PDB file of C-alpha atoms in Angstrom:
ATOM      1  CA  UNK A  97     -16.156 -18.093   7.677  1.00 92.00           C
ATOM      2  CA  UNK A  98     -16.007 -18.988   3.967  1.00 94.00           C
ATOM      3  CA  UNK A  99     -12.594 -17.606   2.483  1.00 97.00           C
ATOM      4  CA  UNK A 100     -12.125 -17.707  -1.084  1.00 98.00           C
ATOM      5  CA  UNK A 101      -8.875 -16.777  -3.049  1.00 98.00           C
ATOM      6  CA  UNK A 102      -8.652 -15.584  -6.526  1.00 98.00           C
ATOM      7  CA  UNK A 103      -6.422 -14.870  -9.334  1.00 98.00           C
ATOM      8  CA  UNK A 104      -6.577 -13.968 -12.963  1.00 98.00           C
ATOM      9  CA  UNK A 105      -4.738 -12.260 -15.373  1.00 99.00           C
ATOM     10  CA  UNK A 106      -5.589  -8.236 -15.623  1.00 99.00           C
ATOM     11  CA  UNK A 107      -5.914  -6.711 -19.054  1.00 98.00           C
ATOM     12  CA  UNK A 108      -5.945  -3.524 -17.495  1.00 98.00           C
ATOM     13  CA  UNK A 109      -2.559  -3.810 -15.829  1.00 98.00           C
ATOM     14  CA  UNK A 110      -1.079  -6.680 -18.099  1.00 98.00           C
ATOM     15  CA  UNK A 111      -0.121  -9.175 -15.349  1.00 98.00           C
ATOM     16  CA  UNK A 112      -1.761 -11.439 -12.615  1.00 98.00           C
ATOM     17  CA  UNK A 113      -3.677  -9.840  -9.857  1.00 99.00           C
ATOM     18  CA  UNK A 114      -4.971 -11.719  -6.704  1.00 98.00           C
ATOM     19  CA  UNK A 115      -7.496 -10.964  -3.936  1.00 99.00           C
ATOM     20  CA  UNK A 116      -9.213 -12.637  -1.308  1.00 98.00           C
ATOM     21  CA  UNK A 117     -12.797 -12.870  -0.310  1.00 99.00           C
ATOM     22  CA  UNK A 118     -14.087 -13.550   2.845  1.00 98.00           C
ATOM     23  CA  UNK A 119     -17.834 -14.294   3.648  1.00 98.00           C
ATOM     24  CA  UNK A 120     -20.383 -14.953   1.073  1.00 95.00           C
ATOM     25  CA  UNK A 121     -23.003 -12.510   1.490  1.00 96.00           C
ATOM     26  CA  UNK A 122     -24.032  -9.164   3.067  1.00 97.00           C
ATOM     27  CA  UNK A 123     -22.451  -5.482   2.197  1.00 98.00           C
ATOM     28  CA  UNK A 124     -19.851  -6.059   0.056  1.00 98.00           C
ATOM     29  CA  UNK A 125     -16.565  -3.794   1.421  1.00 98.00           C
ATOM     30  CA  UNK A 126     -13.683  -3.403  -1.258  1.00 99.00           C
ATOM     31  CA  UNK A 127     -10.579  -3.591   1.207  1.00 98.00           C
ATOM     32  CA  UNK A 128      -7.213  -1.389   0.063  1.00 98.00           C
ATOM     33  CA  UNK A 129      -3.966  -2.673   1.978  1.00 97.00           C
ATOM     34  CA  UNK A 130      -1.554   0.185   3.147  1.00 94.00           C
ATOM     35  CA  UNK A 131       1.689   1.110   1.302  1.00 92.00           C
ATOM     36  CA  UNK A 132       2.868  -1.436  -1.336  1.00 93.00           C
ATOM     37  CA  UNK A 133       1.184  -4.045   0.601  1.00 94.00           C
ATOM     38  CA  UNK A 134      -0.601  -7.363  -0.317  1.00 97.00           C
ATOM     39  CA  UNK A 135      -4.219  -8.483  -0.607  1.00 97.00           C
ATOM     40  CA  UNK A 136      -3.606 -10.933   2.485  1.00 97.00           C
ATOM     41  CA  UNK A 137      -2.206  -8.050   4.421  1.00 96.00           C
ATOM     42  CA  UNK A 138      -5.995  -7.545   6.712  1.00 96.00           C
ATOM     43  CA  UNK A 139      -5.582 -11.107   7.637  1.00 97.00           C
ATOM     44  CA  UNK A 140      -2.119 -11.651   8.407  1.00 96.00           C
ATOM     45  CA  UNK A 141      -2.934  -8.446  11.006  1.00 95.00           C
ATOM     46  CA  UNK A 142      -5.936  -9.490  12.665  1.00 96.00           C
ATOM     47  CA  UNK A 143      -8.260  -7.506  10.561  1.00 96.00           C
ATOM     48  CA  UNK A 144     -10.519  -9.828   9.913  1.00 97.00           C
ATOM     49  CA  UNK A 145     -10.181 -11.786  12.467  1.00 96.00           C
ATOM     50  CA  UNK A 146     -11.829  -8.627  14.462  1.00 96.00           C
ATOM     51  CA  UNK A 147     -14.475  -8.633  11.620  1.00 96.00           C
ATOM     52  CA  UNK A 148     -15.191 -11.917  11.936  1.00 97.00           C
ATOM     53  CA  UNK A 149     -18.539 -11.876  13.676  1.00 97.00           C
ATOM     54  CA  UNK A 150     -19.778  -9.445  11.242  1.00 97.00           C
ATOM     55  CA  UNK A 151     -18.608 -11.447   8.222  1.00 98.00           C
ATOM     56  CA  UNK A 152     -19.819 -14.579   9.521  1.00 97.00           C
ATOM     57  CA  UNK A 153     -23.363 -12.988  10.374  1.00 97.00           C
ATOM     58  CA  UNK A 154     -23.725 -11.964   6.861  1.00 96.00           C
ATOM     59  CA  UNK A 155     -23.419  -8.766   7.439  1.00 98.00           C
ATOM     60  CA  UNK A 156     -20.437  -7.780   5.691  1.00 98.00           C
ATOM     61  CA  UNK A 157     -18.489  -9.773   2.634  1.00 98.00           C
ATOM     62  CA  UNK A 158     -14.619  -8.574   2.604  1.00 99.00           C
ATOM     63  CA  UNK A 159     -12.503  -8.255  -0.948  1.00 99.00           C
ATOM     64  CA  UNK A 160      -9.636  -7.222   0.179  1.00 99.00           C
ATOM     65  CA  UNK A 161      -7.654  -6.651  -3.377  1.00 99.00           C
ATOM     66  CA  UNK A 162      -3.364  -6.467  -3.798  1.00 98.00           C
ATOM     67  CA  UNK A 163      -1.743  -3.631  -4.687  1.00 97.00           C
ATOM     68  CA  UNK A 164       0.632  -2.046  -7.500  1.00 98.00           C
ATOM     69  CA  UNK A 165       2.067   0.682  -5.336  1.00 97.00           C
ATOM     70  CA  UNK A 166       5.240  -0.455  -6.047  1.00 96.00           C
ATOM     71  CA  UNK A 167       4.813   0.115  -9.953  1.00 97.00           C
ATOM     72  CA  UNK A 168       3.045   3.775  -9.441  1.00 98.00           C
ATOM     73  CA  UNK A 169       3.348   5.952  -6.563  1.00 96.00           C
ATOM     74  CA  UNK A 170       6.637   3.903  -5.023  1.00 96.00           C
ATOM     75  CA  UNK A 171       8.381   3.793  -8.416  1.00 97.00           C
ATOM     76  CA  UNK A 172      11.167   5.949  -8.218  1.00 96.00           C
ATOM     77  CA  UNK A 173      12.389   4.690 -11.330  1.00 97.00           C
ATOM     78  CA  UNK A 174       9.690   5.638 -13.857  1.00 97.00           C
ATOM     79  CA  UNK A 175       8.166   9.722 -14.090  1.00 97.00           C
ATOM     80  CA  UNK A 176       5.797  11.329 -11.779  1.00 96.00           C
ATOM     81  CA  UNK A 177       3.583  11.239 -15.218  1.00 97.00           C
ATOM     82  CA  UNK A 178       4.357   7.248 -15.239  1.00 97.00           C
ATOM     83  CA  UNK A 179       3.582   6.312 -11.699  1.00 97.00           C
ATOM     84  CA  UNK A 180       0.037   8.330 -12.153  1.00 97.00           C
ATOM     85  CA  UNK A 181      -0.565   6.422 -15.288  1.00 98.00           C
ATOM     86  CA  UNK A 182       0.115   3.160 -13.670  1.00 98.00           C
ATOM     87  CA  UNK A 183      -2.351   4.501 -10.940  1.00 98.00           C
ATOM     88  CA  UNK A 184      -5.016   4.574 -13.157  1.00 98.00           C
ATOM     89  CA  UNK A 185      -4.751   1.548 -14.861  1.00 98.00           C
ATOM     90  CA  UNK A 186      -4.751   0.288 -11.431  1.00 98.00           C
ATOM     91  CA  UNK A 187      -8.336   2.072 -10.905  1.00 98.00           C
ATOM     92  CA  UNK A 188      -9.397   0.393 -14.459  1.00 98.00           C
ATOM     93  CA  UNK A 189      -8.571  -2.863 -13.133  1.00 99.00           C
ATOM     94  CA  UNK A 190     -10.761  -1.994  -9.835  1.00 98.00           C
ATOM     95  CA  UNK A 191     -13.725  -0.756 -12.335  1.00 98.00           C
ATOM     96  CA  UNK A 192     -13.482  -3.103 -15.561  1.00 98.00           C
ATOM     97  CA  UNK A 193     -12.330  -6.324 -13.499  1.00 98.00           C
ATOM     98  CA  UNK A 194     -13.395  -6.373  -9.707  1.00 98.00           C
ATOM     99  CA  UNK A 195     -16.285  -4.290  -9.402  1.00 98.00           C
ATOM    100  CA  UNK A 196     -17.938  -6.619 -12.271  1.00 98.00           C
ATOM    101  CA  UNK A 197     -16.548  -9.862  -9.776  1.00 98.00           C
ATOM    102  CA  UNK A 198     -18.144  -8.451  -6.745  1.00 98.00           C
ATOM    103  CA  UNK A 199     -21.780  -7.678  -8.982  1.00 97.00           C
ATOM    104  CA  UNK A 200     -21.610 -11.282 -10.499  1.00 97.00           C
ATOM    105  CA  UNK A 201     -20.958 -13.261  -6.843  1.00 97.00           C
ATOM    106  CA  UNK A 202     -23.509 -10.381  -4.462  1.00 96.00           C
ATOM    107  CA  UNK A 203     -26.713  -8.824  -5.634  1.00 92.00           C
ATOM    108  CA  UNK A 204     -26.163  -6.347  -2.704  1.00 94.00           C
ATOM    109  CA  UNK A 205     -26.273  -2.472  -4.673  1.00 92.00           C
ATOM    110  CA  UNK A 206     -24.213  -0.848  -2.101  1.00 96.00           C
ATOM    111  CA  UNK A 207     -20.785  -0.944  -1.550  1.00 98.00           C
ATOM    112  CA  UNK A 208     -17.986   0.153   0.993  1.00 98.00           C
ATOM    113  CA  UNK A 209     -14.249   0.950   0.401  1.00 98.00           C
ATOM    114  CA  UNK A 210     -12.262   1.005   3.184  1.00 98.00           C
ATOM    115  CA  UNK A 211      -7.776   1.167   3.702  1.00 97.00           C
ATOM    116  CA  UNK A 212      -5.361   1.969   6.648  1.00 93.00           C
ATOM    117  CA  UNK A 213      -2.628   4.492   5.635  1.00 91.00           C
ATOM    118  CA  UNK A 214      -2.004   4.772   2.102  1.00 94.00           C
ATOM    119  CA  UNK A 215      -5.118   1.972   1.908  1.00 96.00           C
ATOM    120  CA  UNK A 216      -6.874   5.343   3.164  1.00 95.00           C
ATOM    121  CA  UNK A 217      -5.471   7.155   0.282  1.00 96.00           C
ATOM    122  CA  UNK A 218      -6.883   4.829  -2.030  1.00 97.00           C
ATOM    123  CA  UNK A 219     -10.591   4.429  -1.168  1.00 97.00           C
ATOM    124  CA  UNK A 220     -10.757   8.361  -1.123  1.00 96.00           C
ATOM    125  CA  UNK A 221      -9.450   8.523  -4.632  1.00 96.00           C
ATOM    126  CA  UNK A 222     -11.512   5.526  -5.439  1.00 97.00           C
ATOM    127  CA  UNK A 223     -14.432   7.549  -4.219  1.00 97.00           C
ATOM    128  CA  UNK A 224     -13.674  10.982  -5.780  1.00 96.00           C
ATOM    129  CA  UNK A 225     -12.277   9.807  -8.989  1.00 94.00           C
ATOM    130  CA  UNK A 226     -15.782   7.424  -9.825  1.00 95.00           C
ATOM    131  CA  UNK A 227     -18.022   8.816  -7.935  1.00 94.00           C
ATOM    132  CA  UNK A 228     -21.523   7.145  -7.480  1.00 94.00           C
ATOM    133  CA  UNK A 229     -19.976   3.276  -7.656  1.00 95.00           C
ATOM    134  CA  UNK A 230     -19.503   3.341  -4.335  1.00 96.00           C
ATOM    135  CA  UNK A 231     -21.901   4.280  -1.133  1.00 96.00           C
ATOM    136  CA  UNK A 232     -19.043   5.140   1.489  1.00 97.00           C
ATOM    137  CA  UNK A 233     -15.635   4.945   2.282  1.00 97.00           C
ATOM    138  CA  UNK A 234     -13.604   5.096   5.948  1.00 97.00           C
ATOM    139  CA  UNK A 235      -9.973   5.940   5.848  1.00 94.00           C
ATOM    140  CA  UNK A 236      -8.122   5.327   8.756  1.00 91.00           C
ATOM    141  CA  UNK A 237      -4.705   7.057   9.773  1.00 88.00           C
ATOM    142  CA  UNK A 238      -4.426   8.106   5.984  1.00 88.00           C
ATOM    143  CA  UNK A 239      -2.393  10.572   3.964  1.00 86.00           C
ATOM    144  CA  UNK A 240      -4.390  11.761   1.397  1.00 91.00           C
ATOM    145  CA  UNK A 241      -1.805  14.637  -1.341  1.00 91.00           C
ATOM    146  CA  UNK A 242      -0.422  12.179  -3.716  1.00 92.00           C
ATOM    147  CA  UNK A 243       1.930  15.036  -4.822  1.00 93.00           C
ATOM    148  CA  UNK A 244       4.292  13.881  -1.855  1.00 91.00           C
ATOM    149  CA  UNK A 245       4.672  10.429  -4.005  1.00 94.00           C
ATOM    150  CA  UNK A 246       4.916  12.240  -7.011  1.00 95.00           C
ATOM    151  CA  UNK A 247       7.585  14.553  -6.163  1.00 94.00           C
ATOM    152  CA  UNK A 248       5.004  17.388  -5.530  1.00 92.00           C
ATOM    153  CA  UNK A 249       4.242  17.126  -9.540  1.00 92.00           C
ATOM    154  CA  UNK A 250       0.119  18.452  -9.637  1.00 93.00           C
ATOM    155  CA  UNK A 251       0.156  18.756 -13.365  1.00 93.00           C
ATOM    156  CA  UNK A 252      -1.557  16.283 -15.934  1.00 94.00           C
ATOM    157  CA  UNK A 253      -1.921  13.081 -15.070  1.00 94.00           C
ATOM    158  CA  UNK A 254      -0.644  13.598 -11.313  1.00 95.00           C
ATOM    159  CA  UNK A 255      -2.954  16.346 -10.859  1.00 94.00           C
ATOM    160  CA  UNK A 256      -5.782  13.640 -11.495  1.00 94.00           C
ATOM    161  CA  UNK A 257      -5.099  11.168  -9.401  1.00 96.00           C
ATOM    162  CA  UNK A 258      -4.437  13.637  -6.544  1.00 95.00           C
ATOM    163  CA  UNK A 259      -7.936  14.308  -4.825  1.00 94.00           C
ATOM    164  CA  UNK A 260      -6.470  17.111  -2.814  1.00 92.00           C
ATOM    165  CA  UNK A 261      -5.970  18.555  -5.831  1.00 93.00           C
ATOM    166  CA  UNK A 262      -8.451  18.015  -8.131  1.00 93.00           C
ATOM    167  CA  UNK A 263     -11.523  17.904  -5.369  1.00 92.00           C
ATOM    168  CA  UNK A 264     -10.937  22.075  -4.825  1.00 93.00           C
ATOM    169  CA  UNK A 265     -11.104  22.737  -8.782  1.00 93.00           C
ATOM    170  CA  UNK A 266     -14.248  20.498  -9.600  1.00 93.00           C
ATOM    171  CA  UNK A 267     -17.149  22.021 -10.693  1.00 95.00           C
ATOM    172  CA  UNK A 268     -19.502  19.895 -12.682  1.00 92.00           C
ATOM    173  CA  UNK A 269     -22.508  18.609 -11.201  1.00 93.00           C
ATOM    174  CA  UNK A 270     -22.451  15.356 -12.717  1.00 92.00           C
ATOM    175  CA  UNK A 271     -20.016  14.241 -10.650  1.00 92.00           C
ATOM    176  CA  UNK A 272     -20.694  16.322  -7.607  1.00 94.00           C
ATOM    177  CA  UNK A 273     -24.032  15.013  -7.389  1.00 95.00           C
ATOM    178  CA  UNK A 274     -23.163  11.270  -6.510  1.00 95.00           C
ATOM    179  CA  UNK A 275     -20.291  12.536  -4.790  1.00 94.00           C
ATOM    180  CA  UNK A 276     -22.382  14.683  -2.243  1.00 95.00           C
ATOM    181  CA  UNK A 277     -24.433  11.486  -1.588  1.00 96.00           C
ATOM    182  CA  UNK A 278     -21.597   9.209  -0.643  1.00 96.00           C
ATOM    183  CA  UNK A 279     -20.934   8.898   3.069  1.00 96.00           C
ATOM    184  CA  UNK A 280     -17.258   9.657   3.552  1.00 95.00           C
ATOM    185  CA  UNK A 281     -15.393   9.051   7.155  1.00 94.00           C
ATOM    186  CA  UNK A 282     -11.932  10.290   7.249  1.00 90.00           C
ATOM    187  CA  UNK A 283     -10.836   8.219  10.875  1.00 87.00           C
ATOM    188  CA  UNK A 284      -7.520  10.113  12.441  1.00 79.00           C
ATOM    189  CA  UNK A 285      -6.371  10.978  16.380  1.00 70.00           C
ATOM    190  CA  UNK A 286      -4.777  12.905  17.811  1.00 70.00           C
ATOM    191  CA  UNK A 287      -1.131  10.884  17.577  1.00 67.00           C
ATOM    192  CA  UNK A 288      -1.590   9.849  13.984  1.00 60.00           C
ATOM    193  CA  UNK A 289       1.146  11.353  12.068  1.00 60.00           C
ATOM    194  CA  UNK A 290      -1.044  12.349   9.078  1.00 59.00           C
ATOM    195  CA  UNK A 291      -3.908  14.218  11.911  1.00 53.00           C
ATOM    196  CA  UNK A 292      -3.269  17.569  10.188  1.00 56.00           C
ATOM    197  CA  UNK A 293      -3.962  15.966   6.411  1.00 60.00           C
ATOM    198  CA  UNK A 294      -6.777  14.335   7.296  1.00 52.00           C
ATOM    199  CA  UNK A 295      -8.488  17.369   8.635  1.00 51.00           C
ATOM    200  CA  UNK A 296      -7.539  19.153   5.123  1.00 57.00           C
TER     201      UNK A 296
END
């Protein structure tokens, strides 16, 4: 299975971000790691690994992109208003630097976001905040109100970056539209501790 790793420097977030890409064709899946992890993270666990066949069939090509939890929604140190501002320059970074990687490397006009646990989190915001740039998105075992790591704020920025509470309040069509044509699986059992979010 071809495995490629990546780095460059992110105007959008002013430091070096690094990913990993496995395969090198087929459905291209943008891969979130869970809470402050690392764009390794679905490898070191087996994740792809259980791909694998899929992946190597051309089927499926993986980017499985690092995080900046740590700087926005883990931050204690900096304002709920900070962490949801280094949230989105984390999603400019996804739209304005990766998305344009994955177009240049696979023609393929459909793509896939995917996480585990706060990974969840972040292909549903993905999803809801750009609506149309993606196809579908599967959270597994996720938790999905951001206001819990932004000490419940739901105003200004943190309101936006919080699909639980901006999804209830949006009205326009233009983004509705795409947004009713993207397939959206919200995974959860019956033992998950987040079971009664993700049915919200």
């Amino acid at each position: 299975m071809n495995r490629e790793y990546r780095k460059w420097w992110s105007p959008a977030l002013g430091r070096d971000m690094e990913l990993l890409v496995f395969g090198d064709k087929g459905t291209p899946v943008l891969v979130f790691p869970t809470s402050m992890g690392r764009f390794y993270q679905w490898e070191d666990f087996g994740l792809v690994g259980h791909m694998a066949p899929r992946v190597e069939a051309g089927w499926l090509q993986l980017w499985c992109v690092d995080s900046v939890d740590g700087e926005s929604f883990y931050n204690r140190t900096a304002s709920p208003q900070d962490r949801a501002r280094r949230h989105l320059a984390y999603e400019r970074y996804l739209v304005d630097e990766v998305l344009p990687a994955i177009r240049a490397a696979n023609p393929v006009d459909y793509l896939i976001v995917t996480g585990t646990s706060f990974g969840a989190f972040h292909a549903l915001a993905f999803v809801t905040r750009r609506p149309g740039i993606a196809r579908k998105a599967v959270g597994m075992s996720g938790a999905y109100d951001a206001a819990r790591w932004l000490d419940g704020d739901r105003s200004g920025d943190a309101y936006f970056v919080n699909p639980l509470a901006f999804l209830p309040n949006l009205h326009d069509d233009r983004y509705l539209a795409p947004l009713r044509e993207t397939e959206i699986v919200i995974a959860t059992g019956r033992d998950d501790p987040s079971v009664d979010e993700s049915k919200r």
